[in-house]
Short mmCIF file of C-alpha atoms in Angstrom, two decimals:
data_model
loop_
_atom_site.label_atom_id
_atom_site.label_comp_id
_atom_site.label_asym_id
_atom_site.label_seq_id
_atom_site.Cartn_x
_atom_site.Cartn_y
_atom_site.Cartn_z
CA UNK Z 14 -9.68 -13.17 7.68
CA UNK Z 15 -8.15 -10.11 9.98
CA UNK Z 16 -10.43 -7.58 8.10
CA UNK Z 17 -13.31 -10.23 8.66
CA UNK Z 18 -12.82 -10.66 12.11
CA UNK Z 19 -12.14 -7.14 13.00
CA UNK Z 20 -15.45 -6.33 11.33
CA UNK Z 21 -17.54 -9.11 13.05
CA UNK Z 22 -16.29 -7.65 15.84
CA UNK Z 23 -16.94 -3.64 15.60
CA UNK Z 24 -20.34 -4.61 13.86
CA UNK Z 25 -21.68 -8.37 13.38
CA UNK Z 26 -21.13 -10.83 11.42
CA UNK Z 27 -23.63 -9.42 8.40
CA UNK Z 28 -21.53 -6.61 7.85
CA UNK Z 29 -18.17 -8.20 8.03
CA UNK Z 30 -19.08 -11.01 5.25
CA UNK Z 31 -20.38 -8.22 3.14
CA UNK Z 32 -17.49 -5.62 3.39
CA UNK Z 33 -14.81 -8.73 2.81
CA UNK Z 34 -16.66 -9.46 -0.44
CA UNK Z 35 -16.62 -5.79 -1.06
CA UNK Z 36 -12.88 -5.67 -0.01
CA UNK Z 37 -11.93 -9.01 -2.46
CA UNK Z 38 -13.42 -7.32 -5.22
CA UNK Z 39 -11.94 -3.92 -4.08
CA UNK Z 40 -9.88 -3.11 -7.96
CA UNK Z 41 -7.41 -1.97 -5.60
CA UNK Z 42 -6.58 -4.77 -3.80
CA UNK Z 43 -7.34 -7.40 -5.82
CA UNK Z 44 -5.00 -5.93 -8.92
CA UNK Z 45 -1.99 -6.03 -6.58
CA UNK Z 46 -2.21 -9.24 -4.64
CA UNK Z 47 -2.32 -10.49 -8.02
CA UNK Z 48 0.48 -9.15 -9.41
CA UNK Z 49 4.15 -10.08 -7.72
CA UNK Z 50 6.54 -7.64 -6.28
CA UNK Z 51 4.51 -5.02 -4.63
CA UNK Z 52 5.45 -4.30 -1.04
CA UNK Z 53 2.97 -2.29 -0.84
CA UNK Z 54 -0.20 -5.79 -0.79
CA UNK Z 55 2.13 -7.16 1.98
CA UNK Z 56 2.36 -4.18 3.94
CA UNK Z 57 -1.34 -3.28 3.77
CA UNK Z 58 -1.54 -7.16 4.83
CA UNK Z 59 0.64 -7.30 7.40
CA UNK Z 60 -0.67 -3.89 9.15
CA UNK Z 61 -4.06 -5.35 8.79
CA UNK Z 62 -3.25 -8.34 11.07
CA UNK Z 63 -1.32 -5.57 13.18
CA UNK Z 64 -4.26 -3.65 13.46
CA UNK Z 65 -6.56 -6.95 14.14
CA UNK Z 66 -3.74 -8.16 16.67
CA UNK Z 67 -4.24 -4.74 18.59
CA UNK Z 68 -7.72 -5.32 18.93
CA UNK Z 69 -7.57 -8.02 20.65
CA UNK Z 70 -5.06 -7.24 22.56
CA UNK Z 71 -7.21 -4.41 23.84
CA UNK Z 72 -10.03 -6.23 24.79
CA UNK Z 73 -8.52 -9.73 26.17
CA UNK Z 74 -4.98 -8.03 27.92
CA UNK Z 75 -2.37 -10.97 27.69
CA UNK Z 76 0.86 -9.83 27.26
CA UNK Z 77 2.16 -12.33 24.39
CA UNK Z 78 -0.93 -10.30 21.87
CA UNK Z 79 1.21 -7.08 22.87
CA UNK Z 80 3.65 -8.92 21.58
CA UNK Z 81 2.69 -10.43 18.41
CA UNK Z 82 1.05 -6.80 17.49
CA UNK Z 83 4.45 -4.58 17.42
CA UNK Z 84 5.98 -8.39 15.59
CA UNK Z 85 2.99 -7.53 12.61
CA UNK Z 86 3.78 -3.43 12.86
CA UNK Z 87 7.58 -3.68 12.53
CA UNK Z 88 7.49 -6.88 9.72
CA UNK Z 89 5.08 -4.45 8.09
CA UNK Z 90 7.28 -1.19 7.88
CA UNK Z 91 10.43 -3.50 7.59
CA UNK Z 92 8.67 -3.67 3.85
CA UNK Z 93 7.59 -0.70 3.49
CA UNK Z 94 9.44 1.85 5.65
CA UNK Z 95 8.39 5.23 3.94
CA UNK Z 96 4.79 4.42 5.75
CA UNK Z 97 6.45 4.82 9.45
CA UNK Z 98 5.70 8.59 10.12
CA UNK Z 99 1.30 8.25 9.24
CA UNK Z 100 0.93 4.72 10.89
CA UNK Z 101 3.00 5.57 13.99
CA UNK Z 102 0.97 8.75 14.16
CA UNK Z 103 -2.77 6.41 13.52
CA UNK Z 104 -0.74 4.04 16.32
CA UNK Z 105 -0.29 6.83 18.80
CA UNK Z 106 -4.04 8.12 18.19
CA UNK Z 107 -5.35 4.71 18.77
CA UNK Z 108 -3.18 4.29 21.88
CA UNK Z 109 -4.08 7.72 23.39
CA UNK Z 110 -7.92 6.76 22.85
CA UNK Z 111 -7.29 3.59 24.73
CA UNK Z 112 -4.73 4.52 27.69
CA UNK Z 113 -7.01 3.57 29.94
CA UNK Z 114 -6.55 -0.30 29.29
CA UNK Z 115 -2.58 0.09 28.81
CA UNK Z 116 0.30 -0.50 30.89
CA UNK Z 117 4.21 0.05 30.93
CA UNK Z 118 4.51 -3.85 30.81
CA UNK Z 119 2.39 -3.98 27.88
CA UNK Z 120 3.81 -1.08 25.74
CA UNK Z 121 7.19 -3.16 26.61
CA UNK Z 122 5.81 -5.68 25.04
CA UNK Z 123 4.66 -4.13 22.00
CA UNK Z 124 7.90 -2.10 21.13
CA UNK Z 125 10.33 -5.36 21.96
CA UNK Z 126 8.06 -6.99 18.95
CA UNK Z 127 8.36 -4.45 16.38
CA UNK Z 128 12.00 -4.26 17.05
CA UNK Z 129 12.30 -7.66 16.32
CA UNK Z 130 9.96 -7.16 13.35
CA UNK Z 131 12.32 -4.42 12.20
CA UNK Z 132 15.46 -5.53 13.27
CA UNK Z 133 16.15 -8.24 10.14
CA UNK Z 134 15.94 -5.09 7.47
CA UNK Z 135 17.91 -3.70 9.19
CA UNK Z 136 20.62 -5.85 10.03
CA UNK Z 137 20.48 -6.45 5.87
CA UNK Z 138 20.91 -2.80 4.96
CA UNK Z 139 24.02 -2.95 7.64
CA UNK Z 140 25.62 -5.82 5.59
CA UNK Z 141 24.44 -4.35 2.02
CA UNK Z 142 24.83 -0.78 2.97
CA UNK Z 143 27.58 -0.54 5.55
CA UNK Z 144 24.56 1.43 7.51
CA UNK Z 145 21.72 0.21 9.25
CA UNK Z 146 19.25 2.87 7.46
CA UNK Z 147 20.56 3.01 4.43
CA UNK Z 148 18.14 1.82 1.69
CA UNK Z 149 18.77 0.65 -2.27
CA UNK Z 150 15.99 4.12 -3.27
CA UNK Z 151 17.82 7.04 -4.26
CA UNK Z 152 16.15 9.42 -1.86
CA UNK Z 153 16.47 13.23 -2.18
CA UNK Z 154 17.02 13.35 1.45
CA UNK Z 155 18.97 16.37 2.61
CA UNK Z 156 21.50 14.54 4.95
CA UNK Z 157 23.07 17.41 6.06
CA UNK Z 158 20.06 18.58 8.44
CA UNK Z 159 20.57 15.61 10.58
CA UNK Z 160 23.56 17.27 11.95
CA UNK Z 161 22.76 20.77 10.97
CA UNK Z 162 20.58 21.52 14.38
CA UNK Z 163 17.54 21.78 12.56
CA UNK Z 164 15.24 19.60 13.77
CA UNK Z 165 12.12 21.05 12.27
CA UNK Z 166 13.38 21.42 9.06
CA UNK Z 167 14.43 17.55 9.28
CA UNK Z 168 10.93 16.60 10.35
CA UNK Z 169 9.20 18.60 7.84
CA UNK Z 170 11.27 16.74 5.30
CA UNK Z 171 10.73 12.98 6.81
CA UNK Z 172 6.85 13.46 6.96
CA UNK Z 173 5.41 15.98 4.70
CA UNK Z 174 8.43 14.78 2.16
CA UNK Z 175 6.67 16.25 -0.65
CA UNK Z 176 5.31 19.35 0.92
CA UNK Z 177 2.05 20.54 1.15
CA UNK Z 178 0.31 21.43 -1.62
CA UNK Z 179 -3.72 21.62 -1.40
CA UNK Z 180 -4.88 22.22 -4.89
CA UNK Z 181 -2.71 18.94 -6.04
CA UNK Z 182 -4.24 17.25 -2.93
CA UNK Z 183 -7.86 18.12 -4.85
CA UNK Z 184 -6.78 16.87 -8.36
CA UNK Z 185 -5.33 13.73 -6.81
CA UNK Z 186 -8.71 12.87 -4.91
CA UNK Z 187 -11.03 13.81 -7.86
CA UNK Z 188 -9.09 11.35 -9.78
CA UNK Z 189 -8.28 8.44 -7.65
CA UNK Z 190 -10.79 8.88 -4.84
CA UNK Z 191 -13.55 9.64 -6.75
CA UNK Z 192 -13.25 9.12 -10.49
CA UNK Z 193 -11.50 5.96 -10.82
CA UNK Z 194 -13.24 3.67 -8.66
CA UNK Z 195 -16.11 5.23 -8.82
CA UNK Z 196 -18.92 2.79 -7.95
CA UNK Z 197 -16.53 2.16 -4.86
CA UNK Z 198 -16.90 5.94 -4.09
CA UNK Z 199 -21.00 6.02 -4.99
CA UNK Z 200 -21.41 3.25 -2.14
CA UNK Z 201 -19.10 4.93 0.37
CA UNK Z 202 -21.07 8.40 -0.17
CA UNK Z 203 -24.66 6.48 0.51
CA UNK Z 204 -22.94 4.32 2.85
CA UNK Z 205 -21.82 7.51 4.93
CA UNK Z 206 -24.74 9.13 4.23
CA UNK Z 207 -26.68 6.61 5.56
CA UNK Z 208 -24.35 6.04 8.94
CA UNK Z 209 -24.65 10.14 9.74
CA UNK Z 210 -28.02 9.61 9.55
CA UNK Z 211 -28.68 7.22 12.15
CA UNK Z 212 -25.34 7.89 13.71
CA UNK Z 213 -27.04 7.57 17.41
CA UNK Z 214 -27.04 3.64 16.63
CA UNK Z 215 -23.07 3.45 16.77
CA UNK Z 216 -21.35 2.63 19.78
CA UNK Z 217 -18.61 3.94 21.26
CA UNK Z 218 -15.92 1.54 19.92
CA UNK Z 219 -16.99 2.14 16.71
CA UNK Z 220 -17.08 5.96 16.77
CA UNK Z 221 -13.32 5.81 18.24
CA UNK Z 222 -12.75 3.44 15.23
CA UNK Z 223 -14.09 5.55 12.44
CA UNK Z 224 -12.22 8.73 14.37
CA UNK Z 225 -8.94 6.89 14.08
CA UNK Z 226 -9.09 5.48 10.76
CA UNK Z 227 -11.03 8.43 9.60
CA UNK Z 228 -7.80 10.58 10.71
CA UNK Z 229 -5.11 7.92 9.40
CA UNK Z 230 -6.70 8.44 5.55
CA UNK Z 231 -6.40 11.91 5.94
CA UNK Z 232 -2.46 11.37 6.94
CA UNK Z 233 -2.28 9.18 3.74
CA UNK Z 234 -4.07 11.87 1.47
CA UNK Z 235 -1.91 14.79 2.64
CA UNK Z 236 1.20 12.94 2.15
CA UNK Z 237 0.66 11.23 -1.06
CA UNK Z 238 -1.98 13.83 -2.63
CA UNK Z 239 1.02 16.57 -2.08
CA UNK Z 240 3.16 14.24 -4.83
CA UNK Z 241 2.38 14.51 -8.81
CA UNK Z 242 3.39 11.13 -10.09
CA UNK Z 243 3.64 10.70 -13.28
CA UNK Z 244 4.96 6.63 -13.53
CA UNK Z 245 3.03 5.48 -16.85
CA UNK Z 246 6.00 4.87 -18.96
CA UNK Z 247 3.58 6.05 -22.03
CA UNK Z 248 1.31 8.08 -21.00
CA UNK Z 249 2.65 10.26 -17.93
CA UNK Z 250 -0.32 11.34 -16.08
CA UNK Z 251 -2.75 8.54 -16.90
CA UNK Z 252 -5.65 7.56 -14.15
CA UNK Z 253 -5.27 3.75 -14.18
CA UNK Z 254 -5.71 1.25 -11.31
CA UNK Z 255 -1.30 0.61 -12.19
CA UNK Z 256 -0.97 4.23 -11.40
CA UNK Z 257 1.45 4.43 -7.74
CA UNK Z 258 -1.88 6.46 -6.29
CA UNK Z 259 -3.62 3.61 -6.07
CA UNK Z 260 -1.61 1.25 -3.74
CA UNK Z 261 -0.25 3.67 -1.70
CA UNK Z 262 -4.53 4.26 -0.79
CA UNK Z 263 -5.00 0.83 -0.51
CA UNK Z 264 -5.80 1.25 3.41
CA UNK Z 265 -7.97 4.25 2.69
CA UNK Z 266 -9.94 2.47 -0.13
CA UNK Z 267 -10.27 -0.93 2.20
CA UNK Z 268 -11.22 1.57 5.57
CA UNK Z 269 -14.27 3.00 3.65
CA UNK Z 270 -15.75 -0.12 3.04
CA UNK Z 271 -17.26 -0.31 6.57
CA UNK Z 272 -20.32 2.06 6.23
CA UNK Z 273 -20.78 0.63 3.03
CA UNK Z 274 -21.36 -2.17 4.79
CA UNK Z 275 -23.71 -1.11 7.37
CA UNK Z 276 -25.80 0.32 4.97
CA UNK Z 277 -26.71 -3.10 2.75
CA UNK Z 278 -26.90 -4.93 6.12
CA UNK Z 279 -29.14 -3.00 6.65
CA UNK Z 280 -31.20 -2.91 3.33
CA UNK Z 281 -30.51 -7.03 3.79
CA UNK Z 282 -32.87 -6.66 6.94
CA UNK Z 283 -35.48 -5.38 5.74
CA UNK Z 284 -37.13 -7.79 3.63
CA UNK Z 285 -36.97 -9.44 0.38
CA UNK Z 286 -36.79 -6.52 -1.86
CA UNK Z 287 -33.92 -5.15 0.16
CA UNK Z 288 -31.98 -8.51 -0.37
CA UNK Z 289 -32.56 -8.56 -4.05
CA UNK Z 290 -31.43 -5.05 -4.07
CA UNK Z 291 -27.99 -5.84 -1.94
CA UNK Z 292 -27.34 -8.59 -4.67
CA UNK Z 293 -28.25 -7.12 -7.45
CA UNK Z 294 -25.41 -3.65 -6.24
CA UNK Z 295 -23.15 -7.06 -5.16
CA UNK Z 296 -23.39 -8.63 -8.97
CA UNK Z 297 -22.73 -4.89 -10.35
CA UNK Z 298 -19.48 -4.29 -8.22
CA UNK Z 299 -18.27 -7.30 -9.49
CA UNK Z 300 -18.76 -6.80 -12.69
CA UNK Z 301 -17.43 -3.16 -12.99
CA UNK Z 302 -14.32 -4.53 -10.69
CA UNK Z 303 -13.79 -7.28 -12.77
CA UNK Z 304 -13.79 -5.32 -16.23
CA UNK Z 305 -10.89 -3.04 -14.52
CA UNK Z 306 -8.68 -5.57 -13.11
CA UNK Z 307 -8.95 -7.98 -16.21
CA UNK Z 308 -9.84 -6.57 -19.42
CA UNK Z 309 -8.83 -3.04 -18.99
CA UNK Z 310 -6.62 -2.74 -22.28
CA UNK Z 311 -4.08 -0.53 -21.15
CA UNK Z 312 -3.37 -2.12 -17.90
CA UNK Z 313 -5.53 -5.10 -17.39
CA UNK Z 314 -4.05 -8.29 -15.74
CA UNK Z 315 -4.92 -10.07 -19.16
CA UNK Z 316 -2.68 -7.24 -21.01
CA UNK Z 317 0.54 -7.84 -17.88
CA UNK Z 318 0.27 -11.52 -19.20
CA UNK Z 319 0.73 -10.67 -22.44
CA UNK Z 320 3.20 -8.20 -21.55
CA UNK Z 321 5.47 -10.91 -19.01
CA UNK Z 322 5.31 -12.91 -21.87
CA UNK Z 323 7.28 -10.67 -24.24
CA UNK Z 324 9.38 -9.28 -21.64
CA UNK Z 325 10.50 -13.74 -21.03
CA UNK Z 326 10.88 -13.28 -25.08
CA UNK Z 327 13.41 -10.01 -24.92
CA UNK Z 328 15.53 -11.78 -22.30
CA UNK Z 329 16.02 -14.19 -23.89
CA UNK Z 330 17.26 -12.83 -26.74
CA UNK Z 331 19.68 -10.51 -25.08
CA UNK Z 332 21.25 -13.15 -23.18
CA UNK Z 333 22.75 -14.38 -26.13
CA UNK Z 334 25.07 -11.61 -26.46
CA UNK Z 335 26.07 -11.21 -23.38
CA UNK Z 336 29.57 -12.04 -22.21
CA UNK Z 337 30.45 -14.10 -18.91
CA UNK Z 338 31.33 -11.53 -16.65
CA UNK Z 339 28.78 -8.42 -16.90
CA UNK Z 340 26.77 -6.27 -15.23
CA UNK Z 341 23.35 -4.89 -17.00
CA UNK Z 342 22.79 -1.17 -16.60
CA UNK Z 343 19.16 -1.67 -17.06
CA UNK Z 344 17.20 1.22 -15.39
CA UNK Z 345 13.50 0.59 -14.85
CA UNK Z 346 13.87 -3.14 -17.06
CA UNK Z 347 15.93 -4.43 -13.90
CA UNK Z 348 13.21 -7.10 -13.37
CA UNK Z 349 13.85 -8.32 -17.42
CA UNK Z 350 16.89 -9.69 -16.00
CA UNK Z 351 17.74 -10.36 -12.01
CA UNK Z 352 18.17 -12.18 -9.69
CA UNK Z 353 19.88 -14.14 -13.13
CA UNK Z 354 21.85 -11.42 -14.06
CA UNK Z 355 23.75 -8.31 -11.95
CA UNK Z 356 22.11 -5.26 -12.78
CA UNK Z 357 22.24 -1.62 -11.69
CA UNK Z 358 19.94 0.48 -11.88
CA UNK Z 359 20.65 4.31 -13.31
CA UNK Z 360 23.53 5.57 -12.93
CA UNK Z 361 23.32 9.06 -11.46
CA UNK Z 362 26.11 10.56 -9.13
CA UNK Z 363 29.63 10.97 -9.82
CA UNK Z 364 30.53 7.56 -7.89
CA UNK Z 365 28.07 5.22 -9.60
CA UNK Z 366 30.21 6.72 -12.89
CA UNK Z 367 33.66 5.86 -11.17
CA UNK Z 368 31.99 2.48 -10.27
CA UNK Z 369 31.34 1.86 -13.62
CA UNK Z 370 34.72 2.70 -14.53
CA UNK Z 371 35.84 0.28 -12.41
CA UNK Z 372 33.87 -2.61 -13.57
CA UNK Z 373 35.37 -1.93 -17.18
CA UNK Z 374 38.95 -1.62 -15.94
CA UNK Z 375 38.19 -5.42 -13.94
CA UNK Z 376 37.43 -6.16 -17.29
CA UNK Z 377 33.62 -6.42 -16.59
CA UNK Z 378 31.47 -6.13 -19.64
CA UNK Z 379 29.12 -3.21 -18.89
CA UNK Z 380 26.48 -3.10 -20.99
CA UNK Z 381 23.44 -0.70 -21.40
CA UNK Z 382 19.66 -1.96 -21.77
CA UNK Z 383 16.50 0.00 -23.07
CA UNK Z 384 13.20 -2.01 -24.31
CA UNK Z 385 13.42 0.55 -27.43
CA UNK Z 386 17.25 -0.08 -28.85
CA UNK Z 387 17.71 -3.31 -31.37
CA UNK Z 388 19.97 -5.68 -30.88
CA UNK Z 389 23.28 -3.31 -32.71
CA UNK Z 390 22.36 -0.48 -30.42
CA UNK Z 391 22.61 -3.06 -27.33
#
């Protein structure tokens, strides 16, 4: 409804029904709201109504929309904190484009709700943690520069955390921006093609909009292009919609949509030909989308059923060995068995080694899980 709205409003109501069908059948976004336990749908979500929020709050000035905007920002990094350095930086652009229309009272406003959108994580990690930003990821962060003096170092490493490196930046958007989606990526080209072409019929608003968001994607592309990830547990470097690439580009994937569509609003004006046309591209993205997030053997939602399914089966089975008091050291299988069962993770440092130690010495049963080992290597 946020994109819809936001979208009625920067164009009409044509384009904005279009580019939410487009954005429902989006692989991308459709594949993880309909799969559980991915922050990242929620935060794209939550940043959307942020973003919609902020809009409004633009154009109608009352001070409780200030408010509910930084309450949607800081519930949306609270879930996905990593993303705080390239949407504060898209916040700040957006702001500075608009400073005419803001206030002191009304950037109060806005920071006093994303601290209280924040403030819950963090009062969790205090309690789990014994430190407010202290998170359950084993980050390589190199703790000593915060005290070191070296602020630039410590910057470099908190946004650009994997570096910059250019010619993975190219493989990363031949293969996820362009190859795997790729009758997402044919619209946007004629789409944009189409918009620089009769770019004099864009407003104002809507050039700021495309400067911002156009200038957000590229945060998201130099930040996650400069990482090789390689999290098929089969097949490491496998272009699949499960692939990490492809939800941490959800907003990039879901920004493009808009000159897409302009573009069949505009073939849906101009007569009957040009509506069968827009239909006829409609009933093809479905189709193509639909394939990918459902039938697609290796990671198709039909294939995750299947797969859930088994998983149910192997839990089962272990829990029959499993003594009263233990703790599963289950690595990437931790979802086979919590919130049911303790679990930990990997062990990895000296202390998680001495805290095993110390489970067996409490006379904890420790035991060690892999989808691979029988039952006697269990």
């Amino acid at each position: 409804l946020c994109f819809y709205w936001l979208w009625r409003d920067l164009f009409d109501r044509r384009v904005a029904f279009i580019s939410t069908i487009l954005l429902i059948f989006l692989p991308s976004f459709w594949y993880y709201h309909a799969r559980g336990f991915y922050h990242n749908a929620i935060f794209f979500d939550l940043l959307l109504v942020a973003v919609w929020l902020m809009w409004k709050a633009l154009h109608k000035g009352e001070w409780w929309r200030y408010l509910l905007t930084g309450l949607a920002f800081g519930l949306a990094i609270s879930v996905r904190t990593s993303e705080i350095f390239w949407v504060t930086g898209a916040g700040l652009v957006w702001l500075a484009l608009n400073w005419r229309q803001l206030k002191v009272w009304r950037v109060s406003w806005l920071i006093g709700g994303a601290v209280i959108g924040i403030l819950p994580i963090l009062l969790s990690n205090l309690q789990i943690y014994g430190e407010p930003f202290s998170f359950g990821y084993q980050v390589a962060l190199d703790i000593p520069l915060l005290t070191s003096g070296n602020g630039w170092s410590l910057l470099h490493q908190l946004v650009l955390p994997f570096g910059f490196q250019p010619r993975t930046i190219m493989l990363v958007l031949w293969e996820y921006i362009i190859k795997l989606q790729w009758w997402w990526f044919g619209l946007v080209m004629f789409g944009s093609g189409w918009a620089v072409y009769h770019h004099k019929l864009f407003t104002k608003p809507q050039i700021n909009f495309v400067i911002k968001g156009s200038l957000a994607c590229l945060g998201l592309i130099i930040l996650y292009g400069s990482w090789r990830i390689s999290d098929n547990p089969t097949t490491p470097y496998a272009v699949t919609v499960a692939t990490s690439y492809v939800r941490y580009f959800l907003p990039l994937y879901a920004f493009w949509l808009w000159p897409v569509g302009v573009w069949l609003s505009s073939w849906w004006c101009s007569g009957y030909k040009g509506k069968i046309l827009v239909v006829g591209m409609l009933i093809i993205y479905v189709a193509l989308s639909v394939n990918m997030v459902i039938f697609k053997s290796s990671d198709g939602l039909l294939t995750n059923k299947s797969n859930i399914q088994r998983f149910e089966a192997t839990r089962l089975a272990v829990e029959k060995l499993l003594k009263p008091r233990r703790v599963i050291v289950a690595g990437i299988t931790d979802k086979f068995f919590w919130p049911e069962h303790p679990v930990i993770i990997n062990p990895i440092t000296i202390n998680d080694y001495n805290g095993l130690k110390n489970l067996v010495r409490a006379q904890v049963a420790v035991y060690n899980f892999h989808t691979t080992w029988s039952k006697e290597e269990f």
